[in-house]
Coordinates of C-alpha atoms in Angstrom, one line a residue:
M1 CA 13.9 -64.5 16.0
S2 CA 17.0 -66.4 16.1
F3 CA 16.8 -69.8 16.3
H4 CA 20.7 -71.1 17.0
W5 CA 19.7 -74.5 18.1
L6 CA 18.8 -75.3 15.0
S7 CA 22.9 -74.5 13.6
G8 CA 25.4 -76.8 13.3
Q9 CA 28.0 -76.4 15.7
G10 CA 29.5 -78.8 18.2
S11 CA 30.3 -82.5 17.8
E12 CA 30.1 -84.7 14.9
S13 CA 26.9 -86.2 17.1
D14 CA 25.7 -83.2 18.1
A15 CA 25.8 -82.2 14.4
R16 CA 23.2 -85.2 13.5
D17 CA 21.0 -84.4 16.4
V18 CA 20.8 -80.7 15.1
L19 CA 20.2 -82.0 11.6
R20 CA 17.3 -84.3 12.9
V21 CA 15.6 -81.7 15.0
R22 CA 16.0 -79.0 11.9
R23 CA 14.1 -81.9 9.8
L24 CA 11.7 -82.5 12.5
T25 CA 10.7 -78.7 13.0
I26 CA 10.4 -78.3 9.0
G27 CA 8.3 -80.5 9.3
F28 CA 6.4 -79.9 12.0
C29 CA 5.8 -76.4 10.7
I30 CA 4.7 -77.2 7.4
L31 CA 2.4 -80.0 8.5
A32 CA 0.9 -77.1 10.9
I33 CA 0.4 -74.7 8.4
L34 CA -1.5 -77.1 5.9
L35 CA -3.6 -78.5 8.8
G36 CA -4.6 -75.1 10.2
A37 CA -5.5 -73.9 6.4
M38 CA -7.6 -77.0 6.1
E39 CA -9.4 -76.5 9.0
A40 CA -9.7 -72.9 7.8
W41 CA -10.9 -73.3 4.2
R42 CA -13.7 -76.5 5.7
F43 CA -15.5 -74.2 8.5
R44 CA -15.4 -71.0 6.2
Y45 CA -18.8 -70.5 6.0
S46 CA -19.2 -71.5 9.3
M47 CA -20.0 -69.3 12.7
N48 CA -20.8 -69.6 16.7
P49 CA -23.1 -66.7 18.5
D50 CA -19.7 -65.1 20.1
G51 CA -18.5 -64.8 16.5
V52 CA -21.3 -62.5 15.7
Q53 CA -21.3 -60.7 18.5
Y54 CA -17.1 -59.7 17.5
L55 CA -18.8 -58.8 14.2
D56 CA -20.8 -56.7 14.4
N57 CA -18.4 -54.8 18.0
A58 CA -16.1 -54.7 14.5
A59 CA -19.0 -52.9 12.7
A60 CA -19.7 -50.8 15.0
Y61 CA -16.0 -49.6 15.9
V62 CA -15.5 -49.3 12.0
S63 CA -18.7 -46.7 12.0
G64 CA -17.4 -44.6 14.5
D65 CA -20.6 -45.6 17.2
F66 CA -18.5 -45.6 19.8
H67 CA -21.1 -45.8 22.7
Q68 CA -22.0 -49.7 21.2
A69 CA -18.6 -50.5 20.8
I70 CA -17.7 -49.8 24.2
N71 CA -18.0 -53.5 25.6
S72 CA -17.0 -54.9 29.0
Q73 CA -18.6 -58.3 28.1
W74 CA -16.3 -58.0 24.5
S75 CA -12.5 -57.9 24.1
P76 CA -11.6 -55.2 22.0
L77 CA -8.6 -56.4 19.9
Y78 CA -10.7 -59.2 18.2
P79 CA -12.8 -56.5 16.9
W80 CA -9.6 -54.0 16.0
L81 CA -8.6 -56.8 13.8
I82 CA -11.9 -57.5 11.8
G83 CA -12.2 -54.1 11.5
A84 CA -9.4 -53.3 9.5
M85 CA -9.8 -56.6 7.8
F86 CA -13.1 -55.4 6.2
S87 CA -12.5 -52.3 5.7
A88 CA -9.2 -52.9 3.7
F89 CA -11.1 -55.8 1.8
Q90 CA -15.0 -54.1 1.5
P91 CA -16.6 -57.5 1.5
N92 CA -19.9 -58.2 0.7
P93 CA -22.1 -59.7 4.0
Y94 CA -21.8 -63.0 2.5
L95 CA -18.1 -63.2 2.5
E96 CA -17.6 -61.7 5.8
F97 CA -17.9 -65.1 7.5
P98 CA -15.1 -66.5 4.7
L99 CA -13.1 -63.5 5.4
V100 CA -12.9 -63.6 9.2
H101 CA -12.1 -67.2 9.0
L102 CA -8.9 -66.2 7.3
L103 CA -7.9 -63.7 9.6
N104 CA -8.1 -66.8 12.1
F105 CA -6.0 -68.6 10.0
V106 CA -3.1 -65.5 10.1
I107 CA -3.4 -65.4 14.0
Y108 CA -2.8 -69.1 14.0
L109 CA 0.0 -68.0 12.1
L110 CA 0.8 -65.7 13.9
S111 CA 0.4 -68.3 17.6
L112 CA 3.3 -70.5 15.2
A113 CA 5.7 -68.4 15.2
G114 CA 4.9 -67.6 18.7
F115 CA 4.8 -71.0 20.0
L116 CA 8.8 -71.3 18.1
F117 CA 10.0 -68.6 20.2
F118 CA 8.8 -70.3 23.2
L119 CA 10.4 -73.6 22.3
N120 CA 13.6 -72.2 21.0
G121 CA 14.0 -70.5 25.0
V122 CA 13.6 -74.4 26.4
L123 CA 15.8 -76.2 23.6
R124 CA 18.6 -73.3 24.8
R125 CA 18.4 -75.2 28.2
I126 CA 19.1 -79.0 26.9
S127 CA 22.0 -81.0 25.6
P128 CA 21.5 -81.6 21.4
Q129 CA 20.4 -84.8 21.9
K130 CA 17.3 -84.4 24.3
R131 CA 15.8 -81.7 22.1
A132 CA 14.1 -84.0 19.5
C133 CA 11.9 -85.4 22.7
V134 CA 10.8 -82.1 23.0
V135 CA 10.1 -81.3 19.9
L136 CA 8.2 -83.8 19.3
I137 CA 6.1 -83.7 22.3
A138 CA 5.5 -79.7 22.0
F139 CA 5.2 -80.0 18.8
S140 CA 2.4 -83.3 18.8
S141 CA 0.5 -81.3 21.7
F142 CA 1.1 -77.7 20.2
L143 CA -1.0 -79.1 16.4
Y144 CA -3.8 -80.9 18.7
C145 CA -5.2 -78.4 20.8
S146 CA -4.3 -75.6 18.6
L147 CA -7.2 -77.7 15.6
D148 CA -9.3 -79.1 18.9
F149 CA -9.3 -77.6 22.0
T150 CA -9.2 -73.8 20.6
T151 CA -10.2 -75.0 16.8
L152 CA -10.3 -72.3 13.7
A153 CA -13.7 -73.1 13.3
Y154 CA -14.8 -70.4 15.7
V155 CA -14.5 -66.9 15.4
T156 CA -13.0 -65.6 19.0
P157 CA -9.7 -64.2 20.4
D158 CA -8.5 -67.6 21.9
V159 CA -5.9 -68.1 19.3
L160 CA -4.8 -64.8 19.4
V161 CA -4.5 -65.1 23.4
S162 CA -2.2 -68.4 22.4
F163 CA 0.2 -66.3 21.0
F164 CA 0.4 -63.8 23.6
A165 CA 0.8 -66.2 25.9
F166 CA 3.6 -68.4 23.7
L167 CA 6.0 -64.7 23.5
A168 CA 5.6 -64.2 27.4
A169 CA 6.7 -67.1 28.1
G170 CA 9.5 -67.4 25.9
I171 CA 10.5 -64.6 27.0
L172 CA 10.6 -65.2 30.4
L173 CA 12.3 -67.9 29.7
R174 CA 15.4 -65.5 28.7
M175 CA 15.0 -64.1 31.8
S176 CA 15.4 -66.9 33.3
A177 CA 18.4 -67.9 32.0
G178 CA 20.0 -64.5 31.9
T179 CA 20.0 -63.6 28.8
A180 CA 17.2 -61.2 28.1
A181 CA 18.2 -58.0 26.8
I182 CA 16.4 -54.6 28.1
S183 CA 14.8 -55.3 24.5
G184 CA 13.0 -58.4 26.3
Y185 CA 11.7 -56.2 29.5
L186 CA 10.3 -54.2 26.3
A187 CA 8.5 -56.7 24.5
L188 CA 7.0 -58.4 27.3
G189 CA 5.9 -54.8 28.6
V190 CA 4.0 -54.8 25.1
V191 CA 2.8 -58.2 25.0
L192 CA 1.0 -58.2 28.3
G193 CA -1.0 -55.2 27.4
L194 CA -1.8 -56.3 24.0
G195 CA -2.9 -59.7 25.6
Y196 CA -5.0 -58.1 27.7
L197 CA -6.6 -56.2 25.1
A198 CA -6.8 -59.9 23.4
K199 CA -9.3 -61.0 26.2
A200 CA -9.5 -59.3 29.6
P201 CA -8.2 -62.5 31.4
F202 CA -4.8 -62.0 30.6
L203 CA -4.7 -58.9 33.1
F204 CA -4.0 -60.8 35.7
F205 CA -1.9 -63.3 33.9
G206 CA 0.3 -59.9 33.1
L207 CA 0.1 -59.2 36.8
L208 CA 2.2 -62.7 36.9
C209 CA 4.4 -62.1 34.4
L210 CA 5.8 -58.7 35.8
G211 CA 6.0 -60.6 39.1
M212 CA 8.1 -63.3 38.0
A213 CA 10.2 -61.1 35.8
L214 CA 11.1 -59.2 39.2
I215 CA 12.2 -62.3 41.1
L216 CA 13.8 -63.4 37.8
G217 CA 15.5 -60.1 37.5
G218 CA 17.2 -60.4 41.2
K219 CA 17.9 -57.5 43.2
Q220 CA 20.0 -55.4 40.9
P221 CA 18.6 -51.7 40.4
A222 CA 19.2 -51.9 36.9
A223 CA 16.8 -55.2 37.3
W224 CA 14.3 -53.0 38.5
I225 CA 15.0 -50.5 36.3
R226 CA 13.9 -53.0 33.6
C227 CA 11.3 -54.2 35.5
G228 CA 9.6 -50.9 36.0
V229 CA 9.7 -50.0 32.1
T230 CA 7.7 -53.5 31.9
A231 CA 5.3 -52.1 34.1
A232 CA 5.2 -48.3 32.5
L233 CA 4.7 -50.4 29.1
F234 CA 1.8 -52.6 30.2
A235 CA 0.0 -50.1 31.9
A236 CA 0.4 -47.7 28.8
I237 CA -1.3 -50.0 26.6
A238 CA -3.7 -51.2 29.5
V239 CA -4.9 -48.3 31.4
P240 CA -6.3 -45.9 28.5
Y241 CA -8.5 -48.5 27.4
I242 CA -9.6 -49.7 31.5
W243 CA -10.4 -45.8 31.6
T244 CA -12.5 -45.4 28.9
L245 CA -14.3 -48.7 29.3
S246 CA -15.3 -47.4 32.9
N247 CA -15.9 -44.5 31.7
A248 CA -18.1 -45.8 29.9
K249 CA -20.0 -47.6 32.0
K250 CA -20.1 -45.2 34.9
R251 CA -18.1 -47.2 37.0
F252 CA -14.8 -49.4 37.7
T253 CA -14.1 -51.9 35.7
Y254 CA -11.3 -53.4 33.0
G255 CA -14.1 -56.0 31.5
D256 CA -17.1 -57.9 33.6
S257 CA -16.4 -61.5 31.7
G258 CA -15.8 -62.9 34.7
R259 CA -17.8 -61.6 37.4
W260 CA -20.4 -62.3 35.1
N261 CA -19.5 -66.0 34.8
V262 CA -19.6 -66.7 38.2
I263 CA -23.3 -65.0 38.2
W264 CA -24.5 -67.1 35.2
M265 CA -22.5 -70.5 35.4
V266 CA -21.8 -70.4 39.4
N267 CA -25.1 -68.8 40.1
H268 CA -27.4 -70.1 37.8
V269 CA -28.5 -66.8 36.6
P270 CA -30.0 -67.6 32.9
Y271 CA -27.7 -65.6 30.4
Y272 CA -31.0 -64.6 28.5
H273 CA -34.3 -62.7 29.5
W274 CA -33.6 -63.0 33.3
Q275 CA -36.6 -61.3 35.2
G276 CA -35.0 -61.8 38.5
G277 CA -34.1 -64.6 41.6
P278 CA -32.6 -66.6 42.8
A279 CA -33.0 -65.4 46.3
G280 CA -29.8 -63.2 46.8
N281 CA -28.7 -62.8 43.2
G282 CA -30.3 -59.4 43.0
Q283 CA -32.7 -58.1 40.2
P284 CA -32.4 -56.9 37.3
I285 CA -32.5 -53.3 36.4
H286 CA -33.6 -53.0 32.7
P287 CA -33.8 -56.7 32.0
T288 CA -35.6 -57.5 28.6
R289 CA -39.4 -56.5 28.4
Q290 CA -41.5 -60.0 28.5
L291 CA -44.5 -59.0 27.0
S292 CA -46.0 -62.6 27.6
S293 CA -45.1 -65.4 29.4
N294 CA -47.5 -68.4 28.1
P295 CA -45.6 -68.2 25.4
A296 CA -42.8 -66.4 27.4
V297 CA -41.8 -63.7 24.6
F298 CA -39.6 -60.7 25.1
E299 CA -38.5 -57.4 23.0
F300 CA -35.3 -55.7 23.4
A301 CA -35.5 -54.0 20.3
A302 CA -33.3 -50.6 22.6
P303 CA -31.4 -49.3 23.5
V304 CA -28.7 -51.6 22.7
G305 CA -27.4 -52.4 19.3
G306 CA -26.4 -55.7 17.4
T307 CA -27.9 -58.6 15.2
Y308 CA -28.9 -60.1 18.5
P309 CA -28.9 -57.3 21.8
P310 CA -29.2 -59.9 24.7
W311 CA -25.5 -61.3 23.9
Y312 CA -24.5 -58.3 22.0
D313 CA -24.2 -56.4 25.5
P314 CA -25.3 -59.1 28.2
I315 CA -24.1 -57.2 31.4
Y316 CA -26.5 -53.9 30.1
W317 CA -29.3 -56.5 30.1
T318 CA -28.4 -58.3 33.5
E319 CA -26.9 -55.3 35.6
G320 CA -28.3 -55.4 39.1
A321 CA -27.2 -58.9 39.2
R322 CA -25.1 -59.7 42.4
I323 CA -23.0 -63.0 43.2
A324 CA -24.1 -65.0 45.7
F325 CA -21.6 -66.9 48.1
R326 CA -23.3 -70.4 48.1
P327 CA -21.2 -72.4 48.9
A328 CA -23.4 -75.6 47.4
D329 CA -23.0 -73.4 44.4
F330 CA -19.1 -73.1 43.9
A331 CA -18.6 -76.5 45.0
R332 CA -21.1 -77.9 42.0
A333 CA -19.1 -75.2 39.6
L334 CA -15.6 -76.9 40.9
L335 CA -16.7 -80.1 40.8
V336 CA -17.8 -79.1 37.2
Q337 CA -14.5 -77.6 35.8
I338 CA -12.6 -80.8 37.9
Q339 CA -14.2 -83.4 35.7
L340 CA -13.8 -80.7 32.5
Y341 CA -10.2 -80.7 33.1
G342 CA -9.9 -84.8 33.6
Y343 CA -11.3 -84.6 30.6
L344 CA -9.1 -82.9 28.9
V345 CA -6.5 -84.2 29.8
H346 CA -7.7 -88.1 28.7
R347 CA -8.2 -86.4 25.8
Q348 CA -4.2 -86.0 25.6
L349 CA -3.0 -89.7 27.3
A350 CA -0.7 -90.3 24.7
L351 CA 1.3 -87.4 26.2
V352 CA 0.6 -88.4 29.7
F353 CA 2.2 -92.1 29.6
A354 CA 4.8 -91.2 27.4
L355 CA 6.1 -88.3 30.3
A356 CA 5.1 -91.1 33.0
A357 CA 7.4 -93.6 30.7
L358 CA 10.6 -91.2 31.2
L359 CA 10.0 -90.8 34.8
L360 CA 9.9 -93.8 35.5
L361 CA 13.3 -94.4 33.8
A362 CA 14.5 -91.8 35.8
P363 CA 17.4 -93.2 38.3
D364 CA 16.9 -90.2 40.5
K365 CA 13.8 -88.6 40.9
R366 CA 15.2 -85.7 42.9
L367 CA 17.2 -84.9 39.3
V368 CA 14.2 -84.8 37.3
F369 CA 12.4 -82.1 40.2
A370 CA 16.0 -80.2 39.7
G371 CA 15.0 -80.4 35.9
I372 CA 11.5 -79.3 36.1
L373 CA 12.6 -76.7 38.5
K374 CA 14.7 -74.7 35.9
F375 CA 11.6 -74.3 33.9
W376 CA 9.6 -72.7 36.9
P377 CA 8.5 -69.6 35.4
V378 CA 6.9 -71.7 32.8
V379 CA 5.3 -74.6 34.5
L380 CA 3.2 -71.6 37.2
F381 CA 2.5 -69.5 34.3
G382 CA 0.9 -72.7 31.9
A383 CA -1.1 -73.9 35.8
T384 CA -2.2 -70.6 36.8
P385 CA -5.2 -70.3 34.0
F386 CA -6.3 -74.2 35.2
A387 CA -6.6 -72.6 38.8
M388 CA -7.8 -69.6 38.0
Y389 CA -11.2 -70.7 35.9
A390 CA -11.5 -73.8 38.7
M391 CA -14.1 -71.9 41.0
V392 CA -15.5 -70.3 37.7
H393 CA -16.1 -71.3 34.2
A394 CA -13.7 -73.1 31.5
D395 CA -14.0 -74.3 28.5
G396 CA -11.0 -75.7 26.2
R397 CA -10.6 -73.2 24.1
F398 CA -9.3 -71.3 26.8
F399 CA -6.5 -73.6 27.7
P400 CA -4.2 -75.1 24.3
A401 CA -1.2 -72.6 24.9
F402 CA -1.3 -73.8 28.0
F403 CA -1.7 -77.1 27.9
V404 CA 1.6 -76.5 25.6
M405 CA 3.5 -74.7 27.9
L406 CA 3.3 -77.7 30.6
W407 CA 3.6 -80.5 28.4
T408 CA 6.7 -78.8 27.0
A409 CA 8.3 -77.5 30.3
L410 CA 7.4 -81.0 32.0
A411 CA 9.3 -82.7 29.2
A412 CA 12.2 -80.5 29.7
G413 CA 12.4 -81.0 32.9
I414 CA 12.6 -84.9 33.3
L415 CA 15.1 -85.0 29.9
L416 CA 17.0 -83.2 32.1
G417 CA 17.1 -85.2 35.3
L418 CA 17.5 -88.3 32.8
G419 CA 21.3 -87.3 32.9
D420 CA 23.4 -88.7 30.0
S421 CA 23.8 -92.4 31.5
L422 CA 20.5 -93.6 29.4
D423 CA 20.5 -94.8 25.8
A424 CA 19.2 -91.6 23.9
R425 CA 16.9 -94.3 21.6
M426 CA 15.1 -95.1 24.5
P427 CA 12.9 -92.2 25.5
F428 CA 13.0 -90.7 21.7
C429 CA 11.2 -94.1 21.1
I430 CA 8.6 -93.6 23.5
V431 CA 8.1 -90.0 22.7
T432 CA 7.9 -90.8 18.8
V433 CA 4.8 -93.3 19.3
A434 CA 3.3 -90.7 21.6
A435 CA 3.5 -88.1 19.0
A436 CA 2.8 -90.2 16.0
L437 CA -0.7 -91.0 18.8
M438 CA -1.8 -87.6 18.9
L439 CA -0.8 -86.4 15.3
V440 CA -2.9 -89.4 14.5
E441 CA -5.7 -87.3 17.0
A442 CA -5.0 -84.1 15.5
L443 CA -5.6 -85.5 11.0
K444 CA -9.1 -86.7 12.8
V445 CA -9.9 -83.6 14.4
T446 CA -9.5 -81.7 10.9
F447 CA -11.0 -83.9 9.3
R448 CA -14.3 -83.8 11.0
T449 CA -17.9 -83.3 9.8
V450 CA -18.1 -79.5 8.6
P451 CA -21.7 -78.2 9.6
A452 CA -24.2 -77.4 6.4
R453 CA -24.5 -73.8 5.9
L454 CA -28.3 -73.8 6.1
N455 CA -27.6 -70.3 7.6
Y456 CA -26.7 -68.9 4.3
E457 CA -29.7 -70.9 2.3
V458 CA -31.9 -68.9 5.4
A459 CA -30.6 -65.4 5.0
Q460 CA -30.8 -66.1 1.1
R461 CA -34.6 -67.2 1.3
T462 CA -35.6 -64.3 4.0
Q463 CA -34.3 -62.3 1.6
A464 CA -36.4 -63.8 -1.5
M465 CA -39.4 -63.1 0.9
G466 CA -38.8 -59.4 1.4
L467 CA -36.3 -59.0 3.6
K468 CA -34.6 -56.2 3.7
R469 CA -31.6 -55.1 5.4
G470 CA -31.8 -53.4 8.6
D471 CA -35.5 -55.1 9.0
P472 CA -36.3 -56.0 12.6
V473 CA -37.1 -60.0 12.7
A474 CA -38.2 -62.2 15.3
I475 CA -36.5 -65.4 15.9
V476 CA -38.6 -68.9 18.0
T477 CA -36.2 -70.2 20.7
G478 CA -34.8 -73.7 19.7
D479 CA -31.4 -75.6 18.5
F480 CA -31.3 -73.0 15.0
D481 CA -28.9 -69.7 16.1
Y482 CA -30.0 -66.2 14.6
S483 CA -26.4 -66.2 12.5
W484 CA -28.9 -66.1 9.1
A485 CA -29.7 -62.4 10.4
R486 CA -25.9 -61.1 10.2
L487 CA -26.0 -62.7 6.9
A488 CA -29.5 -61.1 6.1
G489 CA -28.9 -57.6 7.4
A490 CA -31.8 -58.3 9.8
R491 CA -31.7 -58.2 13.6
V492 CA -33.4 -59.8 16.0
I493 CA -35.1 -57.5 18.5
L494 CA -38.7 -60.2 19.6
E495 CA -37.6 -63.8 20.8
V496 CA -40.5 -66.8 21.5
D497 CA -40.0 -69.3 23.4
F498 CA -43.0 -72.1 23.2
G499 CA -40.9 -74.3 26.0
K500 CA -39.8 -77.9 24.6
T501 CA -39.8 -78.7 21.2
S502 CA -41.6 -81.9 21.7
C503 CA -45.4 -81.7 21.1
P504 CA -47.8 -83.7 24.2
D505 CA -50.7 -81.0 23.1
C506 CA -50.4 -79.5 19.7
G507 CA -54.0 -77.9 20.3
Q508 CA -52.3 -76.2 23.2
R509 CA -48.9 -75.2 20.9
Q510 CA -51.5 -73.6 18.2
A511 CA -53.1 -71.6 21.0
E512 CA -49.7 -69.9 21.9
W513 CA -48.9 -69.2 18.7
A514 CA -52.3 -67.8 17.7
K515 CA -51.5 -65.3 21.1
A516 CA -47.8 -64.6 19.8
K517 CA -48.7 -63.7 16.6
P518 CA -50.1 -60.1 17.1
I519 CA -48.0 -59.4 20.4
L520 CA -44.8 -59.7 17.4
G521 CA -46.8 -57.9 14.6
A522 CA -47.4 -55.1 16.9
N523 CA -43.8 -54.6 18.1
G524 CA -42.4 -54.0 14.5
A525 CA -41.7 -57.5 14.3
V526 CA -41.3 -58.1 9.1
L527 CA -40.3 -61.2 9.8
V528 CA -40.4 -64.7 12.2
V529 CA -37.7 -67.8 11.7
S530 CA -38.2 -70.7 13.9
P531 CA -37.1 -73.9 14.0
C532 CA -39.3 -76.9 12.9
I533 CA -41.8 -77.0 16.0
A534 CA -45.0 -79.2 15.9
G535 CA -48.1 -77.0 16.3
V536 CA -46.5 -74.0 15.4
V537 CA -45.2 -73.7 11.6
D538 CA -47.2 -76.3 10.6
Q539 CA -50.2 -73.0 10.9
P540 CA -51.3 -70.9 8.0
G541 CA -48.6 -68.9 6.6
W542 CA -45.3 -70.5 7.7
Q543 CA -43.3 -71.4 4.4
Q544 CA -40.4 -73.9 5.1
L545 CA -37.1 -72.6 4.2
G546 CA -36.0 -75.2 1.6
P547 CA -34.3 -77.3 2.4
T548 CA -33.2 -76.4 5.7
G549 CA -35.9 -77.5 8.2
V550 CA -36.0 -73.1 9.4
Y551 CA -39.7 -71.9 8.5
A552 CA -40.4 -68.1 8.1
Y553 CA -43.6 -66.3 8.8
R554 CA -43.8 -62.6 6.8
F555 CA -46.1 -60.1 8.5
T556 CA -47.7 -58.9 5.4
A557 CA -48.9 -55.4 7.2
P558 CA -45.7 -54.7 9.8
S559 CA -46.3 -52.2 12.6
R560 CA -43.5 -49.9 12.1

């Protein structure tokens, strides 16, 4: 990776500007590494529900259980990396969570390297005296978005997606400048293919990048050949997995998360234990088995694997669902996404004000527009995910790389439009204040409260009660997740939902527990774990699991 914008060539003034950029870059890189390491370390024992599925998926690949491993909800590259790391280190179950956070930190370092590659492509196109402003904008947005919107606390492939997005944007910038060699076209095909394996929506980003590469290459036959090689490499990586996935699901699919997010988030079909409805959304072919309605008891021991089968393969349990095109549903979804986008931009108001101030300083707004147009591939690439998710479902963790692309390209374009008549100290002061505010926010999110290690405490105390690895357990729906079961090696096969956790009539809740208890025992549960629900956990046989506020009930003679 060559950073010729850090070399000191040109006039004495240019040399001073280059030195300033070098110092800013080195300082920000050190800060990014320190803050990333701190966040990964502080949250090393944390686990989110999606993370449990990725760990389960990695275990299925490592064990060679490809029937369970091939999954249209969870993309494969992240589980492959997790599986490779676990195979190398052979950790005991209680070290898996810290080890996967170490992997997250390594991926974060790759994302930082990809960001530098992208930034290199931007800075090559502007004069040395303006580069420091772009570096401040770019790095401050990278730090804040990476540590807050994506965050190394979550076990998801979103940081991996950022890595591939930055690489693709950097290559497109070189194509736009006419400096991309054949190796750049080869690299783009590999990046787009691996990006798809990291997360299914990258398939569409890949097609967009291929289209832009065709436009940037011009009409020369050599350019078409290079783009054909890019497309061939992209296909060589993506098509075998698409074929494998489609063959496993016995229908064509490149991944089902997009379609099912419309069903879940737009049409409001339940994520878990869907038994049919609303009207127009079809009926499940093989839902989880409802054993009782009052309280609601569901069983799902087979045929799906994983710690919590309803979320390990939610597509299986909701197969038969279809999208209902109700205009009101889509209008509400669009409104929700617009509110989310407004919230995410509001969190970065310092950058908004900085760019607005720079725009106001421009003597000729047409020059600003022309400057931004020089970075049109980055602007288009950065804006596409926002448009793509607008009618479906978005989350802040999807967008860090794309926010960084947009802020960086807009800043560079506006600075190009300012010309050389303006005193360079004025925009530098404006941008420095904005970057300092964003840096303060990045520091604040890095030091946010770390959740208690309740999952570890519950896992250890259930094992002290006699729970063995591989034992089937039941859980009670509430505000405590099932990551403890992954640590203990248990499989959740039953779930009880007592409705609202408040207790207006504890006598009724006691009757519901009396009804649910024999159902759970008869269907193989060794243990039931529940958050504190009055009328249930205060009944005979329940044990509080230390200071966790979580309770367990062990069946003395479980039915196996």
